[in-house]
Amino acid sequence: MPYIKVALDVPLPKVFDYSCAEAAPHHVGLRVRVPFGAKQAVGVIMAVTDAPTIDPSKVRPAREILSDLAPLPEDLLELLRFVSDYYHHPIGEVVLAALPTRYRSGTTRRTVATVAISSDGSAALRAGLDRSPVAAAMLAMLESRGPLGERELAELPPAQRRALRRLVARGFARLVAHTASPVAAPASMPPTLTAEQSAFVAGFSESADRFRTWLLHGITGSGKTEVYLAVMARVVAASRQVLLLVPEIGLTPQLEATLRARFPACPLVTLHSSLAASQRADNWAAAQRGAARIVVGTRSAVFAPLPRLGLIVVDEEHDVSYKQNEGVRYSARDLAIWRARQRDVPIILGSATPSLESYAAASGGRYTLARLTQRPNAATLPTVKLVSTAALRIEGGVAPAMLAAIEDRVARREQVLVFINRRGYAPVLLCYACGWAPVCPRCAAHTVLHRTRTLMLCHHCGREEAVPASCTQCGNADLQPVGFGTQRIEATIRSALPAARLLRVDRDTTRTREAWPRMRQAIVQREVDVLVGTQLLSKGHDFEGVSLVCVLNADRSLYSTDFRASEQLFAQLLQVSGRAGRGALPGEVLIQTAFASHPLYAAVCAHDYDAFARMLFEERRLAGLPPFVYQALLRAEAPRSHRALDFLAHAAGLAAPLAAGVSVYDPAPAAMPRLQGRERAQLLVQSQSRTALHRFLDRWCLALWDAKTTRARWVLDVDPLEI
Ligand SMILES: [Zn+2]
Ligand SMILES: [Zn+2]
């Protein structure tokens, strides 16, 4: 009797044995429905064997092998095994998390994506045949608004959904298959590449058929995307697949349009979390069949099966969103490199501000460094100046010199981008009499004052509360907003420049899916003079009319306890600066700061990434921080603080005898010690040797699993980005 080993979505570091009479070696990688406890579960067959690991009399039979989807290819299973080993995360959770949600359940029945009115339905509607008012209303809606998509269907109240099902049964409405092809873009021709760009493409082409990691360091506006497109063209012309990873979904519609215009005949799919579940499953399947030649996606797309993979591109490789922050905490950039090596294909990491890890790898010769140092069309980099606030008392958050510069640009009909990395009105509402300020009862954080909808909002858990009329401690009725968010800056500029047309772009104003495209349109058509926004505005958007970028509140990250904060601030400032002067207008950047002599700002003003990277590199070397050491963080959380810390103390005890060549630090509260009512703590371990660290982690994790604690939830974060 054959047995199968099944990965199941449970937090245990093992696969589960089942008997299965029909199982054969070619079933490895298929999904299977099995009994689990009193329930059923869907898992993935990882191996077919002759004998189970446990007592055969205790092995239960599998219910059904699901063959609606081709088996996961062996190279993908190998990647997932590596992820489980390297990140020390249960294999079942890793495997199931890599699948699109739709495939994690056993639904072989395809749910229908779209419902449209049939000709019988139209006739019935005109003849007034339907006597049920709900059904008649549904028919009228289908007739006037067109087919309903999956999302709209899901939002219908139950009565309407039932009516719709009856209409389908009667032939008045019909189910329509996906129309996967999006709006066709007009084909566009590639521009002539600059000498630098051509040199890269030529160098790349010499070794385009084998593994090599390229670090493409190109200043903002140097046309990295054009370079990607040029090398991608070669790969798709050879009938192979390209995986293009991008940090955030905000970037994909624009990029997608560019790609479709450049490769009109090339099947392209996107993979990201804002796709409808069935669309995502379809796109994934198209990648797996090899039908999709270009796969553009965020982080999790690194797990897409790609039988004809020829190239991986990781755009903005320094971006922290490549690191998954819950569940299995993988780095999509690092896994992309692993995958490129596994498949022996080249990989390009692109950035204007490479991560220090990649910079180190390129300096040490592990990656091939290529540079783009010029902007095409002889456009110059923007001038960056500091607006010192050291001796000033700033009313309204914006220095007078900065307001004057904004006014000047608006008068010249040029656009201004004001960047402040904080939404809401003011981060704190303070009682000056006693020092009290409202905090979230569930999180260790102040609640943020919002004015458009007047309330106090916790930015960590989303909890909303009324704005207190007076101090709950001393009764003082004069509570003052302290600090600045997008709403308050918007108010300041509005009162200083009442005639200017303002637009605020932050998470509060871009909540709906249609909001951002509409705003983008308004910006491009110059219906807006001043944009006030958060980091949503900093990446990848080219607005030709923007000639001035103002940066507020950057100082906050200068003296952070997080050693990566300055690296991220530098990247962000260069990124934001790159938004100025993308068109014909020369760009200018003003950074408001109380620390005008800080070396980070000097490097930003000089656009000198290398100087800054060398400085940081030296700092990290002296302090013994990554990339000079390898770290892992054991994160624990529990309903009460001492339990998380108790658990970590126990974990530290288990670590002590195993820790050869590894430093084990003391358990400490997390940077955010309370979140959503749970107390959080962490334990850092690090080593100068990655091998020593992982040898230790292997044994430590076994001991931790054996400890079978139920007192605290824990997860290991290997190569953590936030400590
Ligand atoms: Zn008070
Ligand atoms: Zn909260």
XYZ file of C-alpha atoms and ligand atoms in Angstrom:
725
model
C 0.000 0.000 0.000
C 1.541 3.379 -0.978
C 1.715 6.153 1.567
C 1.852 9.883 0.999
C 3.534 12.609 3.033
C 1.324 15.660 3.135
C 2.142 19.287 3.963
C -0.792 20.777 5.889
C -1.427 24.340 7.015
C -0.685 23.680 10.699
C 2.021 25.189 12.917
C 3.941 21.925 13.396
C 7.357 21.336 11.842
C 6.521 18.118 9.977
C 4.613 16.483 7.161
C 1.762 14.042 7.839
C 1.450 10.403 6.718
C -1.658 9.089 4.983
C -2.336 5.901 3.101
C -3.531 6.280 -0.468
C -4.106 3.257 -2.710
C -4.006 5.230 -5.947
C -0.891 7.283 -5.096
C 1.982 7.171 -7.592
C 5.263 9.130 -7.794
C 3.832 11.549 -10.373
C 1.306 12.709 -7.777
C 3.977 14.587 -5.834
C 3.032 18.267 -5.868
C -0.708 17.645 -6.242
C -3.203 18.823 -3.661
C -4.995 16.197 -1.627
C -7.996 16.182 0.665
C -7.330 14.384 3.941
C -8.980 13.902 7.329
C -7.308 15.950 10.043
C -8.590 15.507 13.573
C -12.355 15.652 13.308
C -12.189 17.840 10.216
C -10.993 17.715 6.652
C -8.044 19.619 5.289
C -6.404 20.215 1.953
C -2.660 19.725 1.754
C 0.072 19.154 -0.793
C 1.665 15.756 -1.445
C 5.380 16.184 -0.730
C 6.423 12.557 -1.222
C 5.048 9.095 -2.041
C 6.611 6.239 -0.050
C 6.239 2.530 0.710
C 6.276 2.896 4.466
C 5.009 5.545 6.846
C 7.183 7.097 9.568
C 4.590 6.290 12.217
C 2.881 3.016 13.185
C 0.989 1.922 10.001
C -2.071 0.988 12.046
C -2.429 4.647 13.054
C -2.240 5.978 9.506
C -5.560 7.195 8.129
C -6.513 7.007 4.471
C -6.472 10.129 2.317
C -9.854 11.125 0.918
C -9.147 12.315 -2.581
C -6.260 13.514 -4.737
C -7.199 16.790 -6.431
C -5.988 17.043 -9.994
C -7.710 20.227 -11.167
C -4.316 21.950 -11.070
C -1.074 20.557 -12.443
C 1.296 19.356 -9.706
C 3.625 21.929 -8.181
C 6.929 21.443 -9.990
C 9.851 19.875 -8.146
C 11.945 23.075 -8.297
C 9.181 24.988 -6.505
C 8.869 22.286 -3.832
C 12.636 22.473 -3.413
C 12.401 26.261 -2.962
C 9.659 25.814 -0.363
C 11.727 23.215 1.520
C 14.602 25.681 1.525
C 12.312 28.433 2.881
C 11.144 26.119 5.647
C 14.740 25.181 6.550
C 16.289 28.613 6.280
C 13.551 30.565 8.030
C 12.904 27.692 10.452
C 9.210 27.770 9.746
C 6.817 24.764 9.627
C 6.863 23.276 6.124
C 3.071 22.979 5.867
C 2.505 26.669 6.548
C 5.213 27.561 4.038
C 3.773 25.384 1.266
C 0.160 26.412 1.747
C 1.025 30.116 2.105
C 2.763 29.970 -1.279
C -0.458 28.874 -3.009
C -3.103 31.390 -4.117
C -5.936 31.353 -1.562
C -8.262 29.698 -4.022
C -6.044 26.603 -4.199
C -5.652 26.300 -0.448
C -9.204 25.047 -0.238
C -10.408 21.974 -2.045
C -12.867 23.771 -4.309
C -12.436 22.079 -7.622
C -15.661 23.697 -8.783
C -14.661 26.978 -10.366
C -16.596 29.804 -8.875
C -17.998 32.057 -11.478
C -16.435 35.403 -11.902
C -19.036 37.403 -13.745
C -22.815 37.352 -14.192
C -24.476 39.077 -17.149
C -28.056 39.465 -18.332
C -29.111 37.049 -21.111
C -31.209 37.974 -24.138
C -34.145 36.164 -22.511
C -33.519 38.283 -19.432
C -33.563 41.509 -21.447
C -36.803 40.430 -23.106
C -38.320 39.526 -19.743
C -37.275 42.845 -18.325
C -38.881 44.765 -21.197
C -42.053 42.690 -20.974
C -42.182 43.138 -17.193
C -42.413 39.354 -16.798
C -40.776 39.128 -13.436
C -43.161 39.591 -10.592
C -40.540 39.469 -7.832
C -39.432 43.053 -7.205
C -35.943 41.951 -6.096
C -35.436 39.863 -9.224
C -36.774 42.668 -11.440
C -34.421 45.137 -9.774
C -31.477 42.782 -10.288
C -32.323 42.384 -13.965
C -32.608 46.137 -14.364
C -29.227 46.556 -12.676
C -27.552 43.987 -14.948
C -29.097 45.685 -17.968
C -28.028 49.201 -17.021
C -24.660 48.592 -15.346
C -23.424 45.629 -17.351
C -22.049 42.346 -15.957
C -21.327 42.057 -12.228
C -17.811 40.966 -11.319
C -16.716 38.737 -8.474
C -16.165 41.605 -6.058
C -19.568 43.178 -6.689
C -21.230 39.772 -6.388
C -19.580 39.212 -3.033
C -20.897 42.543 -1.782
C -24.544 41.829 -2.664
C -26.980 41.289 0.213
C -28.123 37.633 0.531
C -31.629 38.308 -0.836
C -30.211 39.792 -4.034
C -27.745 36.945 -4.393
C -30.584 34.423 -4.063
C -32.591 36.319 -6.652
C -29.600 36.269 -8.974
C -29.235 32.502 -8.587
C -32.918 32.073 -9.497
C -32.446 34.308 -12.542
C -29.506 32.162 -13.678
C -31.551 28.986 -13.128
C -34.361 30.419 -15.267
C -31.975 31.478 -18.038
C -32.550 35.211 -17.506
C -28.947 35.735 -16.500
C -25.854 33.810 -17.499
C -22.428 33.125 -16.145
C -19.573 34.560 -18.128
C -16.020 33.275 -18.075
C -13.210 35.650 -17.198
C -12.189 38.235 -19.671
C -8.582 38.054 -18.626
C -7.165 40.461 -21.162
C -7.280 43.967 -19.736
C -7.687 47.186 -21.624
C -5.449 46.994 -24.666
C -2.756 49.644 -24.601
C -1.543 51.229 -27.820
C 1.782 49.703 -28.815
C 4.812 51.867 -28.155
C 8.315 51.777 -29.571
C 11.381 51.544 -27.362
C 13.373 54.771 -27.119
C 16.999 54.843 -28.187
C 19.081 53.740 -25.249
C 21.822 55.948 -23.861
C 25.428 54.773 -24.110
C 25.372 53.664 -20.475
C 22.113 51.796 -20.898
C 23.354 50.070 -24.064
C 26.593 49.125 -22.343
C 24.658 47.396 -19.590
C 22.438 45.540 -22.049
C 25.499 44.415 -24.018
C 27.315 43.256 -20.870
C 24.246 41.477 -19.626
C 23.719 39.721 -22.949
C 27.166 38.133 -22.826
C 26.137 35.939 -19.925
C 22.361 36.070 -20.239
C 21.909 32.302 -20.176
C 23.417 31.554 -16.786
C 23.146 32.563 -13.168
C 24.610 35.898 -12.288
C 23.420 38.563 -9.848
C 23.545 42.069 -11.275
C 23.235 45.040 -9.009
C 22.005 47.838 -11.250
C 22.684 51.032 -9.349
C 21.040 53.838 -11.306
C 20.347 57.347 -10.069
C 16.680 58.381 -10.026
C 15.482 59.134 -13.516
C 18.363 57.248 -15.168
C 15.940 54.937 -16.938
C 16.359 51.631 -15.113
C 12.954 50.579 -16.406
C 14.137 51.038 -20.017
C 17.052 48.757 -19.257
C 14.756 46.117 -17.771
C 12.538 46.336 -20.848
C 15.489 45.928 -23.211
C 16.777 42.767 -21.522
C 13.257 41.436 -21.059
C 12.677 41.790 -24.793
C 15.545 39.376 -25.454
C 14.217 36.853 -22.952
C 10.619 36.828 -24.194
C 11.852 36.692 -27.797
C 13.553 33.426 -26.809
C 10.123 32.178 -25.591
C 11.173 32.223 -21.973
C 9.479 33.732 -18.922
C 10.385 36.855 -16.986
C 9.548 37.363 -13.318
C 9.470 41.075 -12.444
C 9.094 41.814 -8.745
C 7.959 45.268 -7.641
C 7.661 46.520 -4.066
C 4.152 47.856 -3.977
C 0.980 47.502 -5.820
C 0.614 51.243 -6.297
C 3.310 50.927 -8.931
C 1.841 48.103 -10.952
C -0.962 49.730 -12.970
C 1.443 52.242 -14.501
C 4.177 49.660 -15.022
C 1.659 47.165 -16.355
C 0.462 49.671 -18.943
C 4.059 50.379 -20.014
C 4.820 46.667 -20.339
C 1.674 45.931 -22.315
C 2.406 48.784 -24.676
C 5.971 47.601 -25.213
C 5.134 43.900 -25.493
C 1.670 43.967 -27.088
C 1.851 40.370 -28.289
C 3.283 38.970 -25.085
C 0.963 37.323 -22.535
C 1.403 39.150 -19.235
C -0.151 38.488 -15.841
C 0.061 40.241 -12.503
C 0.137 38.599 -9.092
C -0.666 40.697 -6.054
C -3.027 40.791 -3.134
C -5.549 43.261 -4.502
C -6.543 40.941 -7.331
C -9.801 39.056 -6.909
C -9.112 35.534 -5.665
C -10.215 33.797 -8.858
C -8.207 36.186 -11.034
C -5.141 35.562 -8.958
C -5.614 31.800 -9.196
C -6.039 32.055 -12.982
C -2.922 34.191 -13.345
C -0.950 31.787 -11.210
C -2.113 28.865 -13.350
C -1.119 30.777 -16.502
C 2.375 31.230 -15.052
C 2.520 27.547 -14.192
C 1.483 26.499 -17.718
C 4.205 28.740 -19.114
C 1.529 30.649 -21.022
C 2.234 33.910 -19.199
C 5.561 35.147 -20.504
C 5.833 38.130 -18.196
C 4.783 37.799 -14.565
C 4.710 41.081 -12.631
C 4.071 40.797 -8.955
C 4.755 41.839 -5.408
C 6.616 39.826 -2.768
C 4.636 36.572 -2.906
C 5.041 36.283 -6.688
C 8.508 34.919 -5.944
C 6.655 31.621 -5.356
C 4.973 31.541 -8.775
C 5.751 28.358 -10.706
C 7.637 29.340 -13.872
C 8.609 26.379 -16.043
C 10.321 28.501 -18.706
C 11.977 31.026 -16.398
C 14.725 32.994 -18.154
C 15.195 36.137 -16.044
C 14.274 37.644 -12.690
C 14.202 41.406 -12.091
C 13.784 42.860 -8.597
C 12.948 46.554 -8.932
C 13.747 48.858 -5.981
C 15.581 45.970 -4.353
C 16.242 47.997 -1.175
C 12.530 48.318 -0.427
C 11.548 46.921 2.971
C 8.238 45.646 1.625
C 10.125 42.693 0.094
C 10.345 41.379 3.612
C 7.231 39.537 4.779
C 6.303 40.711 8.264
C 3.987 37.991 9.455
C 3.783 34.225 9.202
C 6.902 32.993 7.473
C 9.128 36.061 7.466
C 10.924 35.610 4.172
C 12.778 38.151 2.086
C 11.464 37.975 -1.471
C 14.659 39.590 -2.765
C 16.883 36.985 -1.128
C 14.640 34.145 -2.301
C 14.625 35.565 -5.828
C 18.422 35.301 -5.850
C 18.242 31.744 -4.506
C 15.748 30.888 -7.214
C 17.855 32.416 -9.972
C 20.816 30.320 -8.839
C 18.657 27.207 -8.611
C 17.375 27.719 -12.157
C 20.688 29.017 -13.484
C 19.213 32.244 -14.844
C 20.400 35.846 -14.419
C 18.843 38.204 -11.897
C 18.918 42.009 -11.873
C 18.528 43.914 -8.619
C 17.757 47.530 -9.449
C 17.863 50.557 -7.166
C 18.925 54.168 -6.853
C 19.882 53.412 -3.252
C 20.894 49.762 -2.970
C 20.498 48.084 0.406
C 23.710 47.951 2.382
C 23.622 44.145 2.112
C 23.599 44.311 -1.684
C 26.194 47.076 -1.707
C 28.452 44.856 0.420
C 27.899 41.864 -1.879
C 28.743 43.983 -4.922
C 31.832 45.469 -3.253
C 32.993 41.965 -2.355
C 32.501 40.774 -5.937
C 29.600 38.396 -5.294
C 27.292 40.585 -7.382
C 28.249 42.335 -10.595
C 27.841 46.065 -10.120
C 26.582 48.165 -13.030
C 25.870 51.864 -12.838
C 23.637 54.335 -14.573
C 24.968 57.753 -13.632
C 23.185 59.966 -16.148
C 19.642 61.022 -16.818
C 18.630 60.623 -20.470
C 17.832 63.776 -22.466
C 20.530 65.609 -20.521
C 18.065 66.354 -17.727
C 19.993 67.362 -14.623
C 19.409 66.099 -11.120
C 17.420 68.470 -8.930
C 19.266 70.852 -6.632
C 18.753 69.848 -3.026
C 18.853 72.566 -0.341
C 18.270 72.516 3.370
C 15.893 74.899 5.107
C 17.262 75.221 8.620
C 14.733 75.625 11.404
C 17.310 75.572 14.200
C 16.759 79.197 15.263
C 13.123 79.469 14.198
C 9.785 78.976 15.837
C 7.719 77.454 13.069
C 4.011 78.203 13.034
C 1.932 75.616 11.213
C 4.817 73.227 10.534
C 6.143 74.864 7.364
C 9.115 77.282 7.478
C 8.482 80.735 5.940
C 11.211 80.191 3.325
C 9.524 77.013 2.245
C 6.087 78.634 2.044
C 7.597 81.417 -0.075
C 9.146 78.870 -2.451
C 5.810 77.067 -2.774
C 4.013 80.344 -3.482
C 6.596 81.219 -6.116
C 6.149 77.919 -7.999
C 2.382 78.096 -7.831
C 2.547 81.627 -9.298
C 4.634 80.195 -12.162
C 2.002 77.491 -12.745
C 4.382 74.750 -11.734
C 3.425 71.935 -9.389
C 4.726 71.342 -5.868
C 4.921 68.115 -3.904
C 4.975 68.461 -0.121
C 6.051 65.250 1.512
C 5.410 64.420 5.157
C 5.589 60.859 6.308
C 2.681 60.975 8.686
C -1.039 61.024 8.080
C -3.745 62.594 10.203
C -3.746 66.067 11.723
C -1.400 65.797 14.710
C 0.326 62.724 16.129
C -0.407 63.730 19.734
C -3.131 65.658 21.530
C -1.495 66.970 24.680
C -2.609 68.481 27.967
C 0.038 71.117 28.688
C -1.174 71.408 32.290
C -0.278 67.848 33.346
C 1.348 66.160 30.330
C -1.467 63.674 29.715
C -2.152 62.561 26.124
C -4.688 59.987 24.880
C -3.224 56.531 24.223
C -4.702 53.452 22.624
C -5.853 51.020 25.325
C -4.792 48.086 23.125
C -1.422 49.366 21.866
C 1.587 51.110 23.378
C 0.988 54.184 21.239
C -0.601 57.595 21.282
C -3.746 57.907 19.260
C -3.551 60.353 16.367
C -5.830 63.344 15.997
C -7.741 63.370 12.696
C -9.723 66.382 11.564
C -11.480 65.435 8.315
C -13.452 62.900 10.295
C -12.976 64.343 13.744
C -11.687 61.495 15.890
C -8.689 59.986 17.634
C -7.353 57.064 15.603
C -4.818 54.398 16.548
C -2.564 53.939 13.520
C -1.522 50.504 14.757
C -4.847 48.750 15.336
C -7.333 51.116 13.698
C -9.293 51.738 16.898
C -11.347 54.942 16.776
C -12.333 57.115 19.713
C -14.021 60.472 20.165
C -11.765 63.481 20.644
C -11.738 64.159 24.399
C -13.249 67.516 25.356
C -10.910 67.848 28.319
C -7.998 66.135 30.033
C -9.141 62.951 31.786
C -6.472 63.451 34.465
C -6.739 67.098 35.488
C -9.846 68.297 33.697
C -8.022 70.990 31.723
C -10.190 71.770 28.703
C -7.363 73.246 26.649
C -5.890 70.219 24.855
C -3.352 71.140 22.169
C -2.370 69.245 19.027
C 1.380 68.570 18.966
C 3.314 67.727 15.833
C 2.192 67.646 12.240
C 0.475 65.252 9.900
C -0.714 65.612 6.306
C -4.041 67.178 7.315
C -2.434 69.900 9.416
C 0.140 70.736 6.737
C -2.666 70.903 4.198
C -4.471 73.369 6.494
C -1.322 75.488 6.906
C -0.747 75.762 3.168
C -4.426 76.395 2.495
C -4.467 79.359 4.843
C -1.163 80.743 3.492
C -2.106 80.247 -0.173
C -5.899 80.373 -0.318
C -5.985 80.453 -4.124
C -3.807 77.367 -4.656
C -5.513 74.108 -5.578
C -4.485 71.493 -3.001
C -4.696 67.725 -3.077
C -3.902 65.482 -0.145
C -2.704 61.962 -0.944
C -2.486 59.581 2.003
C -4.086 56.359 3.125
C -7.185 58.254 4.263
C -7.862 59.837 0.884
C -6.941 56.791 -1.239
C -9.055 54.202 0.530
C -11.168 53.207 -2.452
C -9.707 51.529 -5.507
C -10.807 54.281 -7.865
C -9.442 57.133 -5.746
C -5.803 57.056 -6.782
C -6.297 56.731 -10.574
C -8.674 59.697 -10.388
C -6.200 61.774 -8.391
C -3.386 60.814 -10.744
C -5.447 62.026 -13.650
C -6.068 65.360 -11.912
C -2.352 65.782 -11.225
C -1.309 64.943 -14.782
C -3.905 67.326 -16.211
C -2.573 70.096 -13.963
C -5.802 70.516 -12.047
C -3.719 70.519 -8.870
C -1.058 73.020 -7.737
C 0.179 71.545 -4.471
C 0.212 67.887 -3.519
C 0.526 67.067 0.162
C 1.241 63.426 0.711
C 2.911 60.554 2.522
C 5.313 57.974 1.105
C 2.503 56.876 -1.198
C 3.733 59.733 -3.362
C 7.434 58.990 -3.127
C 7.792 56.021 -5.407
C 7.879 55.611 -9.108
C 5.391 58.295 -10.074
C 6.561 60.645 -12.785
C 4.722 63.938 -12.705
C 6.177 66.214 -15.329
C 4.728 69.372 -13.830
C 6.396 68.945 -10.426
C 9.389 71.255 -10.179
C 9.612 71.611 -6.392
C 9.620 68.916 -3.726
C 9.397 69.954 -0.069
C 10.288 67.456 2.647
C 9.021 67.946 6.206
C 9.653 65.974 9.368
C 12.631 63.981 8.051
C 14.574 64.595 11.279
C 12.397 62.062 13.067
C 14.438 59.167 11.611
C 17.885 60.742 12.166
C 18.324 59.659 15.747
C 16.121 56.569 15.813
C 16.997 53.552 17.958
C 16.594 51.380 14.859
C 20.019 51.174 13.225
C 18.446 50.837 9.789
C 16.422 54.050 10.115
C 19.084 56.288 8.568
C 19.598 53.897 5.639
C 15.874 53.984 4.986
C 15.666 57.753 5.437
C 18.470 58.291 2.937
C 16.773 56.009 0.412
C 13.490 57.784 0.925
C 14.955 61.276 0.569
C 16.746 60.365 -2.647
C 13.589 58.710 -3.906
C 11.452 61.753 -3.079
C 14.043 64.108 -4.544
C 13.852 62.100 -7.735
C 10.231 63.246 -8.111
C 11.351 66.807 -8.864
C 12.182 67.906 -12.368
C 11.141 64.789 -14.293
C 9.895 66.860 -17.199
C 11.443 69.811 -18.941
C 11.500 71.961 -15.799
C 14.638 71.987 -13.632
C 13.858 70.486 -10.245
C 14.489 71.772 -6.766
C 14.216 69.980 -3.430
C 13.924 71.682 -0.044
C 14.413 69.669 3.135
C 13.279 71.317 6.348
C 15.558 70.325 9.227
C 16.792 71.376 12.637
C 20.063 69.462 12.032
C 21.425 71.048 8.876
C 24.984 69.892 9.541
C 24.123 66.195 9.731
C 26.303 64.166 7.299
C 23.265 62.318 5.982
C 21.845 65.571 4.618
C 25.218 66.503 3.139
C 25.192 63.231 1.194
C 21.595 63.825 0.056
C 22.451 67.352 -1.140
C 25.417 65.967 -3.084
C 23.343 63.024 -4.444
C 26.230 60.944 -3.187
C 25.019 57.451 -2.432
C 28.541 56.035 -2.330
C 29.787 58.485 0.290
C 26.791 57.726 2.455
C 27.034 53.954 1.960
C 30.748 53.994 2.854
C 29.981 55.987 5.998
C 27.185 53.639 7.074
C 29.315 50.659 6.206
C 32.077 51.863 8.515
C 29.556 52.584 11.285
C 28.089 49.099 11.016
C 31.533 47.493 10.947
C 32.568 49.286 14.130
C 29.287 48.527 15.862
C 29.256 44.881 14.733
C 25.938 45.156 12.933
C 24.644 43.638 9.663
C 25.944 43.086 7.028
C 28.950 42.233 9.199
C 26.952 39.873 11.385
C 23.944 37.622 10.801
C 20.959 37.978 13.070
C 17.795 36.189 14.043
C 15.108 37.440 16.349
C 12.840 35.210 18.386
C 9.612 37.151 18.662
C 7.067 36.183 21.291
C 3.691 37.565 22.160
C 1.217 36.756 24.869
C -1.815 38.289 26.541
C 0.312 39.395 29.474
C 3.799 40.818 29.380
C 5.651 38.608 31.785
C 4.497 35.524 29.948
C 6.213 36.579 26.730
C 9.333 37.530 28.691
C 9.128 34.319 30.793
C 8.954 32.275 27.638
C 11.955 34.095 26.186
C 13.917 33.596 29.416
C 13.211 29.893 29.086
C 14.244 30.031 25.404
C 17.484 31.777 26.367
C 18.122 28.966 28.857
C 17.666 26.389 26.102
C 19.996 28.395 23.850
C 22.907 28.660 26.274
C 24.367 25.147 25.881
C 23.937 25.221 22.068
C 25.347 28.664 21.346
C 28.855 27.958 20.040
C 30.007 30.995 18.057
C 26.641 32.681 18.571
C 25.793 35.566 20.890
C 22.481 35.260 22.723
C 21.199 38.589 24.036
C 18.807 39.171 26.921
C 15.068 39.068 26.283
C 13.667 42.578 25.891
C 10.314 44.208 25.225
C 9.692 44.809 21.500
C 9.957 48.298 19.987
C 6.163 48.246 20.037
C 5.723 46.525 23.428
C 1.942 46.228 23.216
C -0.090 45.760 20.054
C -3.786 44.973 19.787
C -3.905 44.025 23.438
C -1.020 41.564 23.264
C 2.334 42.090 24.952
C 5.350 41.619 22.709
C 8.963 40.807 23.501
C 11.981 39.602 21.593
C 15.296 37.826 21.933
C 18.162 38.594 19.569
C 20.805 36.075 18.552
C 23.643 36.861 16.173
C 26.853 35.482 14.791
C 29.635 36.500 12.445
C 29.145 33.179 10.694
C 25.930 32.447 8.889
C 26.706 28.731 9.051
C 27.234 28.842 12.810
C 24.034 30.821 13.261
C 21.967 28.359 11.258
C 23.545 25.301 12.889
C 22.514 26.863 16.202
C 19.012 27.780 14.986
C 18.388 24.206 13.793
C 19.074 22.795 17.235
C 17.458 25.649 19.145
C 14.219 25.385 17.184
C 14.035 21.639 17.877
C 14.349 22.401 21.579
C 11.714 25.147 21.296
C 9.274 22.836 19.506
C 9.916 20.174 22.145
C 9.167 22.654 24.912
C 5.585 22.670 23.559
C 4.772 25.915 25.252
C 1.220 27.126 25.069
C 1.905 30.194 27.126
C 3.222 32.444 24.392
C 3.030 32.495 20.615
C 6.465 32.643 19.068
C 7.988 33.023 15.653
C 11.554 33.176 14.484
C 12.539 36.110 12.269
C 15.721 35.256 10.356
C 17.570 38.278 8.899
C 15.111 40.668 10.597
C 14.753 44.172 9.182
C 13.023 45.616 12.217
C 14.502 45.091 15.634
Zn -4.135 67.358 32.196
Zn -4.236 50.496 18.917
